[in-house]
């Protein structure tokens, strides 16, 4: 499904009596999210990203603008009719229900209009198919067979997943085949018996003027009959199995949330959102409650889940590393307005303004107030860059360079440099970082090489011209060199 948002605006009313003005949380927000795309809303706290998500979900009213799912305008459609799945940062699982029950919950008491099928014949056919796999199924049963109740659950679970059948059917075949003394003749006898039941059921239908097609739909006068009904327990079983496979929780269905890790609990929440087959999946900072290592593994899992389910997804986060690592595109927001929409690497390499350049990157961007005089960019008395034209002569600018664009080296390969006094140096595993200061910036970050010996109080910071970013001081917009 393609999501199209046009000129979205959200204003929270103030209180004139208390001199509280209106707050514009989101303004002029327009975007197109392609079918199956994962897009990230990224920005600091208070930038409007969660407000946008809740407007997409229908949990907050839109002040102005429109939201389209494909060509359908759903701006004023109630939340429950939009077909969205929403996952919050706090998993919101029911502690007294097991994983299966938590995932299945959205389908309980859900009504659908479907073709009328003969579920007796479907059940008999599936049972016969399982009995034909007699040898393989007994291998599964004997692998788990023991005195504990949990052993039978594990066996039934594996049979259901391997053959994609409801648990009720797996239990039935388990009861028949768990006795090692059962002979193949008994299995053949059961197959014959249920084939007879299928024929009897068809004869009953024919006497009442009904027939069934190859997909077991009930027909009268060659027309498929339909009805509005609750989703059947067997159908819920199959849907739970489907999404449990996607989120890799097939072996945890009968555990309580308290028996799972934080990442597994978040996957349960995602599965519960996916079981409704949403047109749009909305993730509101789903990794915020996880520890650092678990965040990394879970965000990789979210990406795999999204790719497999192929559902159009909007992912809200304030963590740039999350957005850069898993999103097809990112939308960087400041005070409710879009500052840039781009693929992650290009947003980092080619920021359109100083806000985006400053927000993206760890360690952060080094910035210096500078002035252009006769084609030269000066930071104080240091010439840090030269321009090819004098269009900017006399302009005040923001001269910027990322930490990897500053080098401390004995090889004088670079023409431009600044000087800085050492404040601190940090070893961050793979990365090593110097923190320096001068009169132009009291926190200059430099990513340095392993072979650098830290033995001085001040250093020359050579500037790699390929890593320089220049911005207008007046409005922060990028000046392309």
Coordinates of C-alpha atoms in Angstrom, one line a residue:
X1 CA 0.0 0.0 0.0
X2 CA 1.3 3.5 -0.9
X3 CA 0.9 6.2 1.8
X4 CA 0.5 9.8 0.7
X5 CA 0.4 12.7 3.1
X6 CA -0.3 16.2 1.9
X7 CA 0.2 19.4 3.8
X8 CA -0.5 17.9 7.2
X9 CA -0.8 20.3 10.1
X10 CA -1.5 19.8 13.8
X11 CA -2.2 22.7 16.1
X12 CA -2.7 22.2 19.9
X13 CA -4.9 25.0 21.2
X14 CA -3.6 27.2 23.9
X15 CA -5.4 29.0 26.7
X16 CA -5.8 32.7 26.2
X17 CA -6.9 33.2 29.8
X18 CA -3.6 31.8 31.0
X19 CA -1.6 33.5 28.2
X20 CA -0.8 30.1 26.7
X21 CA -0.5 30.4 22.9
X22 CA -1.4 27.8 20.4
X23 CA 1.3 25.2 19.7
X24 CA 2.0 24.2 16.1
X25 CA 3.3 20.7 16.5
X26 CA 3.4 19.7 12.8
X27 CA 3.4 22.1 9.8
X28 CA 3.4 21.5 6.0
X29 CA 4.2 17.8 6.3
X30 CA 4.0 16.1 2.9
X31 CA 5.5 12.8 2.0
X32 CA 4.9 9.7 -0.2
X33 CA 5.8 6.3 1.2
X34 CA 6.0 3.6 -1.5
X35 CA 4.4 0.2 -1.1
X36 CA 6.5 -2.0 1.1
X37 CA 8.9 0.8 2.1
X38 CA 10.3 1.4 5.6
X39 CA 10.6 5.0 6.3
X40 CA 12.0 6.6 9.5
X41 CA 10.8 9.8 11.2
X42 CA 13.9 11.1 12.9
X43 CA 14.4 14.1 15.1
X44 CA 14.9 15.4 18.7
X45 CA 12.2 15.1 21.3
X46 CA 9.4 17.5 20.6
X47 CA 9.9 17.7 16.9
X48 CA 6.4 16.2 16.1
X49 CA 7.3 12.7 14.9
X50 CA 5.0 10.9 17.4
X51 CA 2.2 13.4 16.7
X52 CA 2.5 12.5 12.9
X53 CA 2.4 8.8 13.8
X54 CA -0.8 9.2 15.9
X55 CA -2.4 11.3 13.1
X56 CA -1.6 8.4 10.6
X57 CA -3.1 6.0 13.1
X58 CA -6.2 8.1 13.7
X59 CA -5.5 8.6 17.4
X60 CA -5.1 12.4 16.9
X61 CA -7.3 14.6 14.8
X62 CA -5.7 16.4 11.8
X63 CA -6.0 20.2 12.0
X64 CA -5.6 20.5 8.2
X65 CA -4.2 18.5 5.3
X66 CA -5.0 15.0 4.0
X67 CA -3.8 11.4 4.4
X68 CA -4.3 8.8 1.6
X69 CA -3.9 5.1 1.7
X70 CA -3.4 4.4 -2.0
X71 CA -6.2 6.6 -3.5
X72 CA -8.5 6.5 -0.5
X73 CA -8.7 9.6 1.6
X74 CA -8.7 8.3 5.2
X75 CA -8.1 11.6 7.0
X76 CA -11.4 11.5 8.9
X77 CA -11.8 7.7 9.0
X78 CA -11.9 6.2 12.5
X79 CA -8.8 4.5 13.7
X80 CA -10.4 1.0 13.9
X81 CA -11.3 1.2 10.2
X82 CA -7.9 2.3 8.8
X83 CA -6.3 -1.1 9.0
X84 CA -3.1 0.1 10.8
X85 CA -0.9 -1.9 13.2
X86 CA 0.7 0.2 16.0
X87 CA 3.6 -0.9 18.2
X88 CA 4.6 1.2 21.2
X89 CA 7.9 1.5 23.1
X90 CA 6.3 -0.2 26.1
X91 CA 5.2 -3.6 24.8
X92 CA 1.7 -3.4 26.2
X93 CA 1.4 -7.2 26.5
X94 CA -1.1 -9.0 28.7
X95 CA 0.9 -10.6 31.5
X96 CA -1.7 -13.3 32.3
X97 CA -1.8 -14.5 28.7
X98 CA 0.8 -16.6 26.9
X99 CA 2.5 -15.6 23.7
X100 CA -0.1 -17.3 21.5
X101 CA -3.0 -15.6 23.3
X102 CA -1.3 -12.2 23.1
X103 CA -0.7 -12.5 19.4
X104 CA -4.2 -13.9 18.7
X105 CA -6.0 -11.2 20.8
X106 CA -6.8 -8.8 18.0
X107 CA -8.6 -11.6 16.1
X108 CA -10.8 -12.6 19.0
X109 CA -14.5 -11.5 18.4
X110 CA -13.5 -10.2 15.0
X111 CA -16.1 -10.6 12.3
X112 CA -15.3 -11.0 8.6
X113 CA -17.3 -11.5 5.4
X114 CA -16.1 -14.7 3.8
X115 CA -17.0 -17.5 1.5
X116 CA -18.9 -20.3 3.3
X117 CA -16.7 -23.3 3.4
X118 CA -17.3 -26.9 4.5
X119 CA -14.9 -27.0 7.5
X120 CA -15.7 -30.6 8.3
X121 CA -14.4 -31.8 4.9
X122 CA -11.4 -29.5 5.2
X123 CA -10.6 -31.0 8.6
X124 CA -11.0 -34.6 7.4
X125 CA -8.8 -33.9 4.3
X126 CA -6.1 -32.3 6.4
X127 CA -6.2 -35.2 8.9
X128 CA -5.8 -37.7 6.1
X129 CA -2.8 -35.8 4.8
X130 CA -1.2 -35.9 8.2
X131 CA -1.8 -39.6 8.6
X132 CA 0.0 -40.2 5.3
X133 CA 3.0 -38.6 6.9
X134 CA 2.7 -41.2 9.7
X135 CA 6.5 -42.1 9.9
X136 CA 7.8 -38.5 10.0
X137 CA 5.2 -37.4 12.5
X138 CA 6.0 -40.3 14.8
X139 CA 9.7 -39.2 14.7
X140 CA 8.6 -35.7 16.0
X141 CA 6.4 -37.2 18.7
X142 CA 9.1 -39.7 19.9
X143 CA 11.7 -36.8 20.0
X144 CA 9.6 -35.1 22.7
X145 CA 7.8 -38.0 24.3
X146 CA 8.2 -37.9 28.1
X147 CA 6.3 -37.6 31.3
X148 CA 6.0 -33.8 31.3
X149 CA 2.9 -32.1 29.9
X150 CA 5.3 -29.6 28.2
X151 CA 6.7 -32.4 26.0
X152 CA 3.4 -33.1 24.3
X153 CA 2.9 -29.3 23.8
X154 CA 6.3 -29.1 22.1
X155 CA 5.5 -32.0 19.8
X156 CA 2.0 -30.6 18.9
X157 CA 3.6 -27.2 18.3
X158 CA 6.2 -28.7 15.9
X159 CA 3.6 -30.7 14.0
X160 CA 1.5 -27.6 13.5
X161 CA 4.4 -25.5 12.3
X162 CA 5.9 -28.2 10.0
X163 CA 2.5 -29.1 8.3
X164 CA 0.8 -25.7 8.8
X165 CA -2.3 -27.1 10.5
X166 CA -4.3 -25.9 13.5
X167 CA -3.4 -27.1 16.9
X168 CA -6.7 -29.1 17.3
X169 CA -5.6 -31.2 14.3
X170 CA -2.1 -31.7 15.6
X171 CA -3.5 -32.8 19.0
X172 CA -5.7 -35.4 17.3
X173 CA -2.9 -36.9 15.3
X174 CA -0.7 -36.8 18.4
X175 CA -3.2 -38.8 20.4
X176 CA -3.4 -41.4 17.7
X177 CA 0.3 -41.8 17.0
X178 CA 1.9 -41.3 20.4
X179 CA 1.6 -45.1 21.1
X180 CA 4.7 -46.8 19.6
X181 CA 2.6 -50.0 19.2
X182 CA 0.4 -48.4 16.6
X183 CA 0.7 -50.3 13.3
X184 CA 0.5 -48.8 9.8
X185 CA -2.6 -50.9 9.3
X186 CA -4.4 -48.9 12.0
X187 CA -3.3 -45.7 10.2
X188 CA -4.7 -47.0 6.9
X189 CA -7.9 -47.9 8.7
X190 CA -8.3 -44.3 9.9
X191 CA -7.6 -43.0 6.4
X192 CA -10.3 -45.2 5.0
X193 CA -12.7 -44.2 7.8
X194 CA -12.2 -40.4 7.1
X195 CA -12.5 -40.8 3.4
X196 CA -15.9 -42.4 4.0
X197 CA -16.8 -39.5 6.2
X198 CA -15.9 -37.1 3.4
X199 CA -18.2 -38.9 1.0
X200 CA -21.1 -39.0 3.5
X201 CA -20.7 -35.2 4.0
X202 CA -20.7 -34.6 0.3
X203 CA -23.9 -36.7 -0.1
X204 CA -25.6 -34.7 2.7
X205 CA -24.8 -31.5 0.9
X206 CA -26.0 -32.8 -2.5
X207 CA -29.4 -33.8 -1.0
X208 CA -29.8 -30.2 0.2
X209 CA -28.9 -28.8 -3.2
X210 CA -25.3 -27.7 -2.4
X211 CA -22.0 -28.5 -4.0
X212 CA -18.4 -27.7 -3.1
X213 CA -15.5 -26.5 -5.3
X214 CA -11.8 -27.4 -5.2
X215 CA -11.3 -24.8 -2.4
X216 CA -14.1 -26.3 -0.4
X217 CA -16.4 -23.2 -1.0
X218 CA -20.1 -24.0 -0.7
X219 CA -22.1 -23.3 -3.9
X220 CA -25.7 -23.2 -4.7
X221 CA -26.9 -22.8 -8.3
X222 CA -23.2 -22.5 -9.2
X223 CA -22.8 -19.4 -7.0
X224 CA -20.4 -19.2 -4.0
X225 CA -22.2 -18.5 -0.8
X226 CA -20.9 -15.9 1.6
X227 CA -21.7 -14.8 5.2
X228 CA -20.5 -12.5 8.0
X229 CA -19.0 -14.5 10.8
X230 CA -16.5 -14.6 13.6
X231 CA -13.0 -15.8 12.7
X232 CA -12.8 -19.5 13.5
X233 CA -10.4 -20.9 16.1
X234 CA -8.6 -23.0 13.4
X235 CA -8.1 -19.9 11.3
X236 CA -6.7 -18.0 14.2
X237 CA -4.3 -20.9 14.8
X238 CA -3.0 -20.7 11.3
X239 CA -2.6 -16.9 11.4
X240 CA -0.7 -17.1 14.7
X241 CA 1.6 -19.7 13.2
X242 CA 2.1 -17.4 10.2
X243 CA 3.2 -14.4 12.1
X244 CA 5.1 -16.4 14.7
X245 CA 7.3 -17.7 11.9
X246 CA 7.9 -14.2 10.7
X247 CA 9.1 -13.0 14.1
X248 CA 10.8 -16.3 14.9
X249 CA 8.8 -17.0 18.0
X250 CA 7.4 -20.4 17.0
X251 CA 9.1 -22.1 19.9
X252 CA 7.8 -19.7 22.6
X253 CA 4.0 -19.7 22.0
X254 CA 3.1 -21.2 25.3
X255 CA 5.3 -19.0 27.5
X256 CA 4.2 -16.0 29.4
X257 CA 5.7 -12.6 28.6
X258 CA 7.6 -12.6 31.9
X259 CA 9.5 -15.7 30.6
X260 CA 10.8 -13.7 27.6
X261 CA 13.6 -11.3 27.1
X262 CA 12.8 -7.6 26.2
X263 CA 13.6 -8.2 22.5
X264 CA 11.3 -11.2 22.4
X265 CA 8.5 -9.3 24.1
X266 CA 8.9 -6.6 21.5
X267 CA 8.6 -9.2 18.7
X268 CA 5.4 -10.4 20.4
X269 CA 4.0 -6.9 20.1
X270 CA 5.1 -6.7 16.5
X271 CA 3.4 -10.1 15.8
X272 CA 0.2 -8.9 17.4
X273 CA 0.2 -5.9 15.0
X274 CA 1.0 -8.0 12.0
X275 CA -1.7 -10.6 12.6
X276 CA -4.3 -8.1 11.5
X277 CA -2.6 -7.9 8.1
X278 CA -2.4 -4.1 8.4
X279 CA -2.2 -1.8 5.4
X280 CA 0.3 0.3 7.4
X281 CA 2.6 -0.7 10.3
X282 CA 3.5 2.1 12.7
X283 CA 6.4 1.7 15.1
X284 CA 6.7 4.3 17.9
X285 CA 10.3 4.1 19.3
X286 CA 10.0 0.3 19.7
X287 CA 13.6 -0.1 20.9
X288 CA 13.7 2.6 23.6
X289 CA 13.3 0.2 26.5
X290 CA 16.0 -2.3 25.5
X291 CA 19.7 -2.3 26.5
X292 CA 22.3 -1.3 24.0
X293 CA 23.3 -4.8 22.7
X294 CA 19.7 -5.9 22.5
X295 CA 18.7 -2.8 20.6
X296 CA 21.2 -3.7 17.8
X297 CA 19.9 -7.3 17.4
X298 CA 16.3 -6.3 17.7
X299 CA 16.5 -3.5 15.1
X300 CA 18.1 -6.1 12.7
X301 CA 15.2 -8.4 13.4
X302 CA 12.6 -5.6 12.8
X303 CA 14.2 -5.0 9.4
X304 CA 14.0 -8.7 8.5
X305 CA 10.4 -8.9 9.7
X306 CA 9.5 -5.8 7.6
X307 CA 11.1 -7.2 4.5
X308 CA 9.4 -10.6 4.9
X309 CA 6.0 -9.2 5.7
X310 CA 6.4 -6.5 2.9
X311 CA 4.1 -4.1 4.8
X312 CA 4.5 -0.4 4.4
X313 CA 6.1 0.9 7.6
X314 CA 6.7 4.2 9.4
X315 CA 9.3 4.0 12.1
X316 CA 9.6 6.7 14.7
X317 CA 12.9 7.2 16.6
X318 CA 15.2 9.9 18.1
X319 CA 18.2 7.5 17.7
X320 CA 20.0 8.3 14.5
X321 CA 21.9 5.0 14.5
X322 CA 18.6 3.1 14.4
X323 CA 17.2 5.2 11.6
X324 CA 20.4 5.1 9.5
X325 CA 20.8 1.3 9.9
X326 CA 17.4 0.0 9.0
X327 CA 15.3 2.6 7.0
X328 CA 15.0 2.8 3.3
X329 CA 14.6 6.6 3.7
X330 CA 14.6 8.9 6.6
X331 CA 12.7 12.1 7.3
X332 CA 14.6 14.5 9.5
X333 CA 12.3 16.8 11.5
X334 CA 12.8 20.0 13.4
X335 CA 9.9 21.8 15.2
X336 CA 7.3 20.0 13.2
X337 CA 8.9 20.8 9.8
X338 CA 10.7 18.5 7.4
X339 CA 14.4 19.5 7.1
X340 CA 15.3 16.7 4.6
X341 CA 14.0 13.5 3.1
X342 CA 16.7 11.2 1.8
X343 CA 18.2 7.7 1.8
X344 CA 20.3 7.4 5.1
X345 CA 23.8 7.5 3.7
X346 CA 23.1 10.5 1.4
X347 CA 21.5 12.4 4.2
X348 CA 24.8 12.0 6.2
X349 CA 27.1 12.7 3.3
X350 CA 25.0 15.5 1.6
X351 CA 23.0 17.4 4.3
X352 CA 20.9 20.2 3.0
X353 CA 21.2 22.4 6.1
X354 CA 23.2 22.8 9.3
X355 CA 20.5 21.2 11.4
X356 CA 20.6 17.9 9.5
X357 CA 24.4 18.0 9.4
X358 CA 24.6 18.6 13.2
X359 CA 21.9 16.0 14.0
X360 CA 23.4 13.2 12.0
X361 CA 26.8 11.7 13.0
X362 CA 28.6 10.4 16.1
X363 CA 30.8 12.1 17.2
X364 CA 28.9 15.2 16.2
X365 CA 29.9 17.8 13.5
X366 CA 32.5 20.4 14.4
X367 CA 31.2 23.9 13.7
X368 CA 33.1 27.2 13.6
X369 CA 31.8 30.8 13.0
X370 CA 33.7 32.1 9.9
X371 CA 33.8 34.9 7.4
X372 CA 34.5 35.0 3.6
X373 CA 37.2 37.5 2.7
X374 CA 38.5 37.6 -0.9
X375 CA 37.6 34.0 -1.7
X376 CA 39.1 32.8 1.6
X377 CA 37.2 31.4 4.5
X378 CA 38.7 32.6 7.8
X379 CA 38.1 31.2 11.2
X380 CA 39.7 34.0 13.3
X381 CA 43.0 34.4 11.5
X382 CA 43.2 30.9 10.2
X383 CA 42.6 30.4 6.5
X384 CA 40.6 27.1 6.5
X385 CA 39.4 26.9 2.9
X386 CA 39.5 28.8 -0.4
X387 CA 36.6 29.3 -2.8
X388 CA 36.7 29.4 -6.6
X389 CA 34.6 32.6 -6.8
X390 CA 33.9 35.7 -4.7
X391 CA 30.1 35.6 -4.7
X392 CA 30.2 35.2 -0.9
X393 CA 32.7 37.9 -0.2
X394 CA 32.0 39.5 3.1
X395 CA 29.4 36.8 4.1
X396 CA 29.3 35.3 7.6
X397 CA 29.1 31.5 7.3
X398 CA 29.3 28.4 9.4
X399 CA 32.4 26.4 8.6
X400 CA 32.0 22.7 9.4
X401 CA 34.0 19.5 9.3
X402 CA 33.1 16.1 10.6
X403 CA 35.5 14.5 13.2
X404 CA 36.9 12.1 10.5
X405 CA 37.8 15.2 8.4
X406 CA 40.3 16.5 10.9
X407 CA 43.7 14.7 11.1
X408 CA 46.6 14.9 13.3
X409 CA 49.6 13.8 11.2
X410 CA 53.3 14.4 10.6
X411 CA 52.7 14.2 6.9
X412 CA 52.0 17.7 5.8
X413 CA 49.6 16.7 3.0
X414 CA 46.9 19.2 3.9
X415 CA 47.1 23.0 3.2
X416 CA 44.7 24.1 5.9
X417 CA 44.6 23.6 9.6
X418 CA 43.4 24.8 13.0
X419 CA 45.1 24.5 16.3
X420 CA 43.6 23.0 19.5
X421 CA 44.5 22.3 23.1
X422 CA 43.9 18.8 24.4
X423 CA 41.0 18.3 26.8
X424 CA 40.5 14.6 26.8
X425 CA 40.9 11.4 24.7
X426 CA 38.5 8.5 24.7
X427 CA 38.8 4.9 23.6
X428 CA 35.5 3.6 22.4
X429 CA 36.4 0.1 21.2
X430 CA 37.0 0.4 17.4
X431 CA 36.9 4.2 17.5
X432 CA 39.3 6.5 19.4
X433 CA 38.4 10.1 19.9
X434 CA 40.3 13.3 20.9
X435 CA 38.5 16.2 22.4
X436 CA 40.2 19.6 22.0
X437 CA 39.3 23.2 22.4
X438 CA 40.4 26.7 21.1
X439 CA 38.9 30.1 21.1
X440 CA 36.4 29.2 18.3
X441 CA 35.0 25.9 19.7
X442 CA 35.3 24.5 23.1
X443 CA 34.6 20.9 22.1
X444 CA 36.4 19.9 18.9
X445 CA 36.1 16.1 18.1
X446 CA 38.7 14.2 16.2
X447 CA 38.6 10.5 15.3
X448 CA 42.3 9.5 15.5
X449 CA 44.4 6.6 14.3
X450 CA 45.7 3.7 16.4
X451 CA 49.3 4.7 15.8
X452 CA 48.9 8.3 17.1
X453 CA 50.9 8.9 20.3
X454 CA 49.1 11.3 22.7
X455 CA 52.1 13.1 24.2
X456 CA 51.4 16.8 23.7
X457 CA 49.1 19.5 25.1
X458 CA 48.3 21.1 21.7
X459 CA 47.9 19.9 18.2
X460 CA 47.6 21.1 14.6
X461 CA 44.3 19.8 13.2
X462 CA 44.7 19.4 9.5
X463 CA 41.5 19.8 7.5
X464 CA 40.6 17.4 4.7
X465 CA 38.9 19.6 2.1
X466 CA 36.7 16.7 0.9
X467 CA 35.1 16.6 4.4
X468 CA 34.2 20.4 4.6
X469 CA 30.6 21.5 4.8
X470 CA 29.7 25.2 4.6
X471 CA 26.4 26.8 5.6
X472 CA 24.8 30.2 5.6
X473 CA 24.9 31.7 9.1
X474 CA 21.6 33.6 8.4
X475 CA 19.3 30.6 7.7
X476 CA 21.6 27.5 8.1
X477 CA 21.1 26.4 4.4
X478 CA 23.9 24.6 2.7
X479 CA 26.5 26.4 0.5
X480 CA 27.8 24.0 -2.1
X481 CA 31.5 24.3 -2.7

